[in-house]
Coordinates of C-alpha atoms and ligand atoms in Angstrom, one line a residue:
S5 CA 2.8 -13.4 -20.2
K6 CA 5.6 -11.8 -18.1
E7 CA 7.5 -11.0 -21.3
Q8 CA 4.4 -9.1 -22.6
G9 CA 4.1 -7.1 -19.4
R10 CA 7.7 -6.0 -19.6
N11 CA 7.3 -5.0 -23.2
Q12 CA 4.2 -3.1 -22.5
F13 CA 6.1 -1.3 -19.9
S14 CA 9.2 -0.4 -22.0
R15 CA 6.9 0.8 -24.7
Y16 CA 5.4 3.2 -22.2
N17 CA 8.8 4.4 -21.2
R18 CA 9.8 5.2 -24.7
A19 CA 6.5 6.5 -26.1
S20 CA 4.9 8.6 -23.4
H21 CA 7.5 9.5 -20.8
S22 CA 10.3 11.9 -21.7
R23 CA 12.8 12.1 -19.0
N24 CA 14.3 15.4 -17.9
G25 CA 17.7 16.1 -16.3
A26 CA 16.3 16.1 -12.8
D27 CA 14.9 12.6 -13.3
L28 CA 18.2 11.3 -14.6
A29 CA 20.0 12.8 -11.6
L30 CA 17.5 11.1 -9.3
E31 CA 17.9 7.9 -11.2
T32 CA 21.7 7.8 -10.5
A33 CA 21.1 8.8 -6.9
L34 CA 18.4 6.0 -6.6
R35 CA 20.9 3.4 -7.7
Q36 CA 23.3 4.5 -5.1
A37 CA 20.7 4.7 -2.4
L38 CA 20.0 1.0 -2.5
D39 CA 23.6 0.2 -1.8
N40 CA 24.1 3.0 0.8
D41 CA 21.1 2.1 3.0
E42 CA 19.4 5.4 2.5
F43 CA 15.9 4.0 2.8
H44 CA 13.8 3.4 5.8
V45 CA 10.2 2.5 6.5
V46 CA 7.7 4.4 8.6
Y47 CA 4.3 2.9 9.7
Q48 CA 0.9 4.6 9.8
P49 CA -1.6 3.1 12.2
Q50 CA -5.0 1.9 11.1
F51 CA -7.7 1.7 13.7
Q52 CA -11.0 -0.2 14.0
A53 CA -13.7 2.3 13.4
R54 CA -16.1 1.0 16.0
T55 CA -13.7 0.2 18.9
G56 CA -10.8 2.5 18.3
E57 CA -8.4 -0.4 18.7
L58 CA -5.2 -0.6 16.7
H59 CA -5.9 -2.9 13.7
G60 CA -2.7 -2.7 11.8
V61 CA -0.3 -0.4 10.0
E62 CA 0.6 0.6 6.5
A63 CA 4.3 0.5 5.7
L64 CA 5.5 3.6 3.8
L65 CA 8.9 3.9 2.3
R66 CA 11.1 6.9 3.0
W67 CA 14.3 8.0 1.2
N68 CA 16.6 10.4 3.0
H69 CA 19.3 11.5 0.5
P70 CA 22.6 12.6 2.1
T71 CA 22.6 16.0 0.4
L72 CA 19.2 16.4 -1.2
G73 CA 17.3 15.5 2.0
P74 CA 14.0 13.6 2.2
I75 CA 12.5 12.8 -1.2
S76 CA 8.9 11.9 -1.5
P77 CA 7.8 8.4 -2.6
T78 CA 5.5 10.0 -5.1
T79 CA 8.6 11.3 -6.8
F80 CA 11.0 8.3 -6.5
I81 CA 8.6 5.4 -6.8
P82 CA 7.7 6.2 -10.4
I83 CA 11.4 6.6 -11.2
A84 CA 12.2 3.3 -9.6
E85 CA 9.5 1.7 -11.7
Q86 CA 10.9 3.2 -14.9
M87 CA 14.4 2.2 -14.0
G88 CA 13.3 -1.4 -13.3
V89 CA 14.6 -1.3 -9.7
I90 CA 11.2 -1.3 -8.1
G91 CA 11.5 -5.1 -7.8
E92 CA 14.6 -4.9 -5.6
L93 CA 13.2 -2.0 -3.7
G94 CA 9.8 -3.7 -3.2
R95 CA 11.5 -6.8 -2.0
W96 CA 13.5 -4.8 0.5
V97 CA 10.3 -3.1 1.9
L98 CA 8.5 -6.5 2.2
Q99 CA 11.5 -8.0 4.1
H100 CA 11.8 -5.0 6.3
A101 CA 8.1 -4.8 7.1
C102 CA 7.7 -8.5 7.8
R103 CA 10.8 -8.4 10.1
Q104 CA 9.3 -5.5 11.9
A105 CA 5.9 -7.2 12.4
V106 CA 7.7 -10.2 14.0
S107 CA 9.8 -7.8 16.2
W108 CA 6.6 -6.2 17.4
R109 CA 5.1 -9.5 18.1
E110 CA 8.2 -10.4 20.2
Q111 CA 7.6 -7.2 22.2
G112 CA 4.0 -8.1 22.9
L113 CA 2.2 -6.4 20.0
H114 CA 0.2 -9.3 18.6
N115 CA -2.5 -9.5 15.9
I116 CA -1.8 -6.5 13.9
T117 CA -1.9 -6.5 10.1
M118 CA 1.1 -5.2 8.2
A119 CA 0.0 -3.6 4.9
V120 CA 2.7 -3.2 2.3
N121 CA 2.4 -1.3 -1.0
V122 CA 3.2 -3.3 -4.0
S123 CA 3.8 -1.8 -7.4
V124 CA 2.0 -3.5 -10.3
Q125 CA 5.4 -3.7 -12.0
Q126 CA 6.6 -6.1 -9.3
F127 CA 4.3 -8.6 -11.0
Y128 CA 6.0 -8.3 -14.3
G129 CA 9.6 -8.9 -13.4
T130 CA 11.5 -12.1 -13.7
V131 CA 10.8 -12.9 -10.1
D132 CA 7.6 -14.8 -9.1
L133 CA 6.1 -12.4 -6.6
A134 CA 3.9 -15.1 -4.8
E135 CA 7.0 -17.2 -4.3
Q136 CA 9.0 -14.2 -3.2
I137 CA 6.3 -13.4 -0.6
R138 CA 6.1 -17.0 0.6
T139 CA 9.9 -17.2 1.1
I140 CA 10.0 -13.9 3.0
L141 CA 7.1 -15.0 5.3
V142 CA 8.9 -18.3 6.1
D143 CA 12.3 -16.6 6.5
K144 CA 11.0 -14.0 8.9
G145 CA 8.5 -16.3 10.7
L146 CA 5.4 -14.2 10.0
A147 CA 2.0 -15.8 9.7
S148 CA 0.7 -15.1 6.3
D149 CA -2.7 -13.7 7.5
R150 CA -0.7 -10.9 9.2
L151 CA 0.3 -9.5 5.8
E152 CA -1.8 -7.5 3.4
I153 CA -0.6 -6.1 0.1
E154 CA -2.0 -2.9 -1.3
I155 CA -2.2 -2.6 -5.0
T156 CA -3.1 0.6 -7.0
E157 CA -5.1 0.0 -10.1
S158 CA -2.9 1.0 -13.0
L159 CA -2.8 1.3 -16.7
F160 CA -0.3 -1.4 -16.7
M161 CA -2.8 -3.9 -15.5
Q162 CA -3.5 -4.9 -19.1
N163 CA -3.3 -8.6 -18.8
I164 CA -6.2 -9.1 -16.3
D165 CA -6.1 -12.9 -16.5
E166 CA -2.5 -13.0 -15.6
M167 CA -3.0 -10.5 -12.8
R168 CA -5.9 -12.5 -11.4
A169 CA -3.9 -15.7 -11.4
N170 CA -1.0 -14.0 -9.6
L171 CA -3.2 -12.4 -7.0
Q172 CA -5.0 -15.6 -6.4
R173 CA -1.7 -17.4 -5.8
I174 CA -0.7 -14.7 -3.2
R175 CA -4.2 -15.0 -1.6
D176 CA -3.8 -18.8 -1.5
L177 CA -0.9 -18.3 0.8
G178 CA -3.3 -16.6 3.2
V179 CA -2.1 -13.1 2.5
K180 CA -4.8 -10.4 2.2
I181 CA -5.1 -8.2 -0.9
S182 CA -6.2 -4.6 -0.9
L183 CA -7.3 -2.3 -3.7
D184 CA -5.7 1.0 -3.0
D185 CA -6.9 4.5 -4.0
F186 CA -10.3 3.0 -4.8
G187 CA -12.4 5.2 -7.1
T188 CA -9.7 7.3 -8.6
G189 CA -8.6 5.2 -11.6
F190 CA -10.2 4.5 -14.9
S191 CA -11.7 1.1 -14.1
S192 CA -12.0 0.6 -10.4
L193 CA -15.4 -1.2 -10.7
S194 CA -14.3 -3.6 -13.4
Y195 CA -11.1 -4.5 -11.5
L196 CA -13.3 -5.1 -8.5
R197 CA -15.3 -7.6 -10.5
Q198 CA -12.4 -9.3 -12.1
L199 CA -9.7 -9.4 -9.4
P200 CA -9.8 -11.1 -6.0
F201 CA -9.6 -8.3 -3.4
D202 CA -10.2 -8.6 0.4
T203 CA -10.2 -4.9 1.1
I204 CA -11.1 -1.7 -0.6
K205 CA -9.2 1.5 0.4
L206 CA -11.5 4.4 -0.1
D207 CA -9.3 7.1 -1.6
R208 CA -8.5 10.2 0.4
S209 CA -10.3 12.4 -2.2
F210 CA -13.7 11.0 -1.2
V211 CA -12.8 11.4 2.5
S212 CA -11.9 15.1 2.0
D213 CA -15.2 15.7 0.2
I214 CA -17.1 14.7 3.4
N215 CA -19.2 17.6 4.8
Q216 CA -18.3 19.8 1.8
G217 CA -21.9 19.4 0.6
R218 CA -24.3 16.5 0.3
E219 CA -23.0 14.9 -2.8
G220 CA -19.5 14.3 -1.3
N221 CA -21.0 12.4 1.6
T222 CA -23.1 10.3 -0.8
L223 CA -20.1 9.0 -2.7
A224 CA -18.2 7.9 0.4
I225 CA -21.3 6.3 1.9
T226 CA -22.1 4.5 -1.3
I227 CA -18.6 3.1 -1.7
I228 CA -18.7 1.8 1.9
N229 CA -22.1 0.2 1.3
M230 CA -20.8 -1.4 -1.8
A231 CA -17.8 -2.9 0.0
Q232 CA -20.2 -4.3 2.6
N233 CA -22.5 -5.8 0.0
L234 CA -19.5 -7.4 -1.7
H235 CA -18.3 -8.8 1.7
K236 CA -15.1 -6.8 1.5
K237 CA -13.4 -4.8 4.3
C238 CA -13.3 -1.1 3.8
V239 CA -10.4 1.2 5.0
A240 CA -10.8 5.0 4.8
E241 CA -7.5 6.8 4.2
G242 CA -6.6 10.5 4.8
V243 CA -9.1 10.9 7.7
E244 CA -8.2 14.3 9.1
T245 CA -11.3 15.5 11.1
E246 CA -13.7 14.2 13.7
E247 CA -16.6 14.9 11.3
Q248 CA -15.1 12.6 8.7
L249 CA -14.4 9.9 11.3
N250 CA -18.0 10.0 12.6
L251 CA -19.6 9.8 9.2
L252 CA -17.3 7.0 8.1
R253 CA -17.9 5.0 11.2
D254 CA -21.7 5.5 11.1
A255 CA -21.7 4.4 7.4
G256 CA -20.1 1.1 8.5
C257 CA -16.5 1.7 7.4
D258 CA -14.3 -0.9 9.1
Y259 CA -10.9 0.8 9.5
I260 CA -9.7 4.4 9.8
Q261 CA -6.3 5.7 8.7
G262 CA -5.2 9.3 8.7
Y263 CA -3.5 12.2 10.4
L264 CA -6.4 12.7 12.9
L265 CA -5.5 9.4 14.6
G266 CA -1.9 8.9 13.6
K267 CA 0.7 10.1 11.1
P268 CA 3.3 7.7 9.6
M269 CA 5.8 7.1 12.5
D270 CA 8.8 5.1 13.5
A271 CA 8.4 1.5 14.6
D272 CA 9.1 2.3 18.3
D273 CA 6.3 4.9 18.3
I274 CA 3.8 2.3 17.1
L275 CA 4.8 0.2 20.0
S276 CA 4.3 3.0 22.6
L277 CA 1.1 4.0 20.9
S278 CA -0.3 0.5 21.3
Q279 CA 0.9 0.4 25.0
Q280 CA -0.8 3.8 25.7
R281 CA -4.0 2.5 24.2
R282 CA -3.9 -0.7 26.3
A283 CA -3.3 1.3 29.5
K284 CA -6.4 3.4 29.0
Ligands
LIG329 P1 -0.7 5.7 -0.6 O1 -0.4 4.2 -0.7 O2 -2.0 6.1 -1.1 O3 -0.3 6.1 0.8 C1 -1.0 7.1 1.6 C2 -0.3 8.4 1.5 O4 -1.2 9.4 2.2 C3 1.0 8.4 2.3 O5 1.9 9.3 1.6 C4 0.6 9.0 3.7 O6 1.6 9.6 4.4 C5 -0.5 10.0 3.2 N1 -1.4 10.3 4.3 C6 -1.8 9.5 5.3 N2 -2.8 10.0 6.1 C7 -3.0 11.2 5.5 C8 -3.9 12.3 5.9 O7 -4.7 12.3 6.8 N3 -3.9 13.4 5.1 C9 -3.0 13.5 4.0 N4 -3.1 14.6 3.3 N5 -2.2 12.5 3.6 C10 -2.2 11.4 4.4 P2 3.4 9.0 1.3 O8 3.9 8.2 2.5 O9 4.0 10.2 0.9 O10 3.3 7.9 0.1 C11 2.8 8.4 -1.1 C12 2.6 7.2 -2.0 O11 3.8 6.6 -2.4 C13 1.8 6.1 -1.5 O12 0.4 6.5 -1.6 C14 2.2 4.9 -2.3 O13 1.4 5.0 -3.5 C15 3.6 5.2 -2.6 N6 4.4 4.4 -1.7 C16 4.9 4.7 -0.5 N7 5.6 3.6 0.0 C17 5.7 2.7 -1.0 C18 6.3 1.4 -1.1 O14 6.9 0.9 -0.2 N8 6.1 0.8 -2.3 C19 5.3 1.3 -3.3 N9 5.2 0.6 -4.5 N10 4.8 2.5 -3.2 C20 4.9 3.2 -2.1
LIG330 CA1 -1.3 2.4 0.1
LIG331 CA1 -4.0 5.1 -1.0
LIG332 CA1 -2.0 7.1 -3.5

């Protein structure tokens, strides 16, 4: 149940995470940041491997603190999760990203997928996430099949039956579901079997192994083949070199994301990038 999920989480807080002073300072700053509009979202393009066409973007949250400067999401997301404000923050990102997708559409950029990271903890709040997503899509006027949510497997995914039901309700809306950082966790394969995913995101660590010796290539290729055999789309993330791109494309990977083809950027830059590509 939801109650159980929350309890599991607070048990984790108390038992295995001791907070230090820096975390507490960040926690205070994070509370203020929500009120003070210190967050923004950048978008990293994802391209079709075969055609090079723009397929979609991943929305990535940014926090620019007035005195501390930019703080990485790898630092503040876990703190937001511990504080219990990830629900609010996650909702803000979803609203922002969906509004942006509609704004792009109005400016002529159609048919791109908006991928948004969702923390597993967003499933355990008092809010019904599927209902929240449905409301946001209706509010903003975004077609549900334009939205994809990315979920990282996590130790908190303890109640698999509940997670499957929640994911299925989101999927029933027409929203796509992606398994992020595939291959890095403890139970990627069993999640894949038990949960309804549309897309597998091949973790950056497998991509950076490419051309570092034969074994590295084998893992990336095997995961791509597995995605194909399971009729799931495969996205490679962290693609930084032409060699990686070529190998991934030849192996049948569907979509490519990484610094080689585009870093996370402001919304306007996505628009001009798509216009440049069309003019070619
Ligand atoms: P992620 O979801 O795995 O996102 C990919 C990260 O890899 C991003 O880091 C991106 O900037 C970075 N990246 C992309 N291409 C390359 C590349 O070619 N090389 C290298 N070295 N890195 C690349 P970022 O933006 O710092 O985000 C870090 C993590 O923070 C994300 O990992 C995600 O887990 C989390 N995160 C970011 N935004 C959100 C959000 O809105 N909600 C939640 N729950 N988590 C978020
Ligand atoms: Ca992601
Ligand atoms: Ca990832
Ligand atoms: Ca990650």
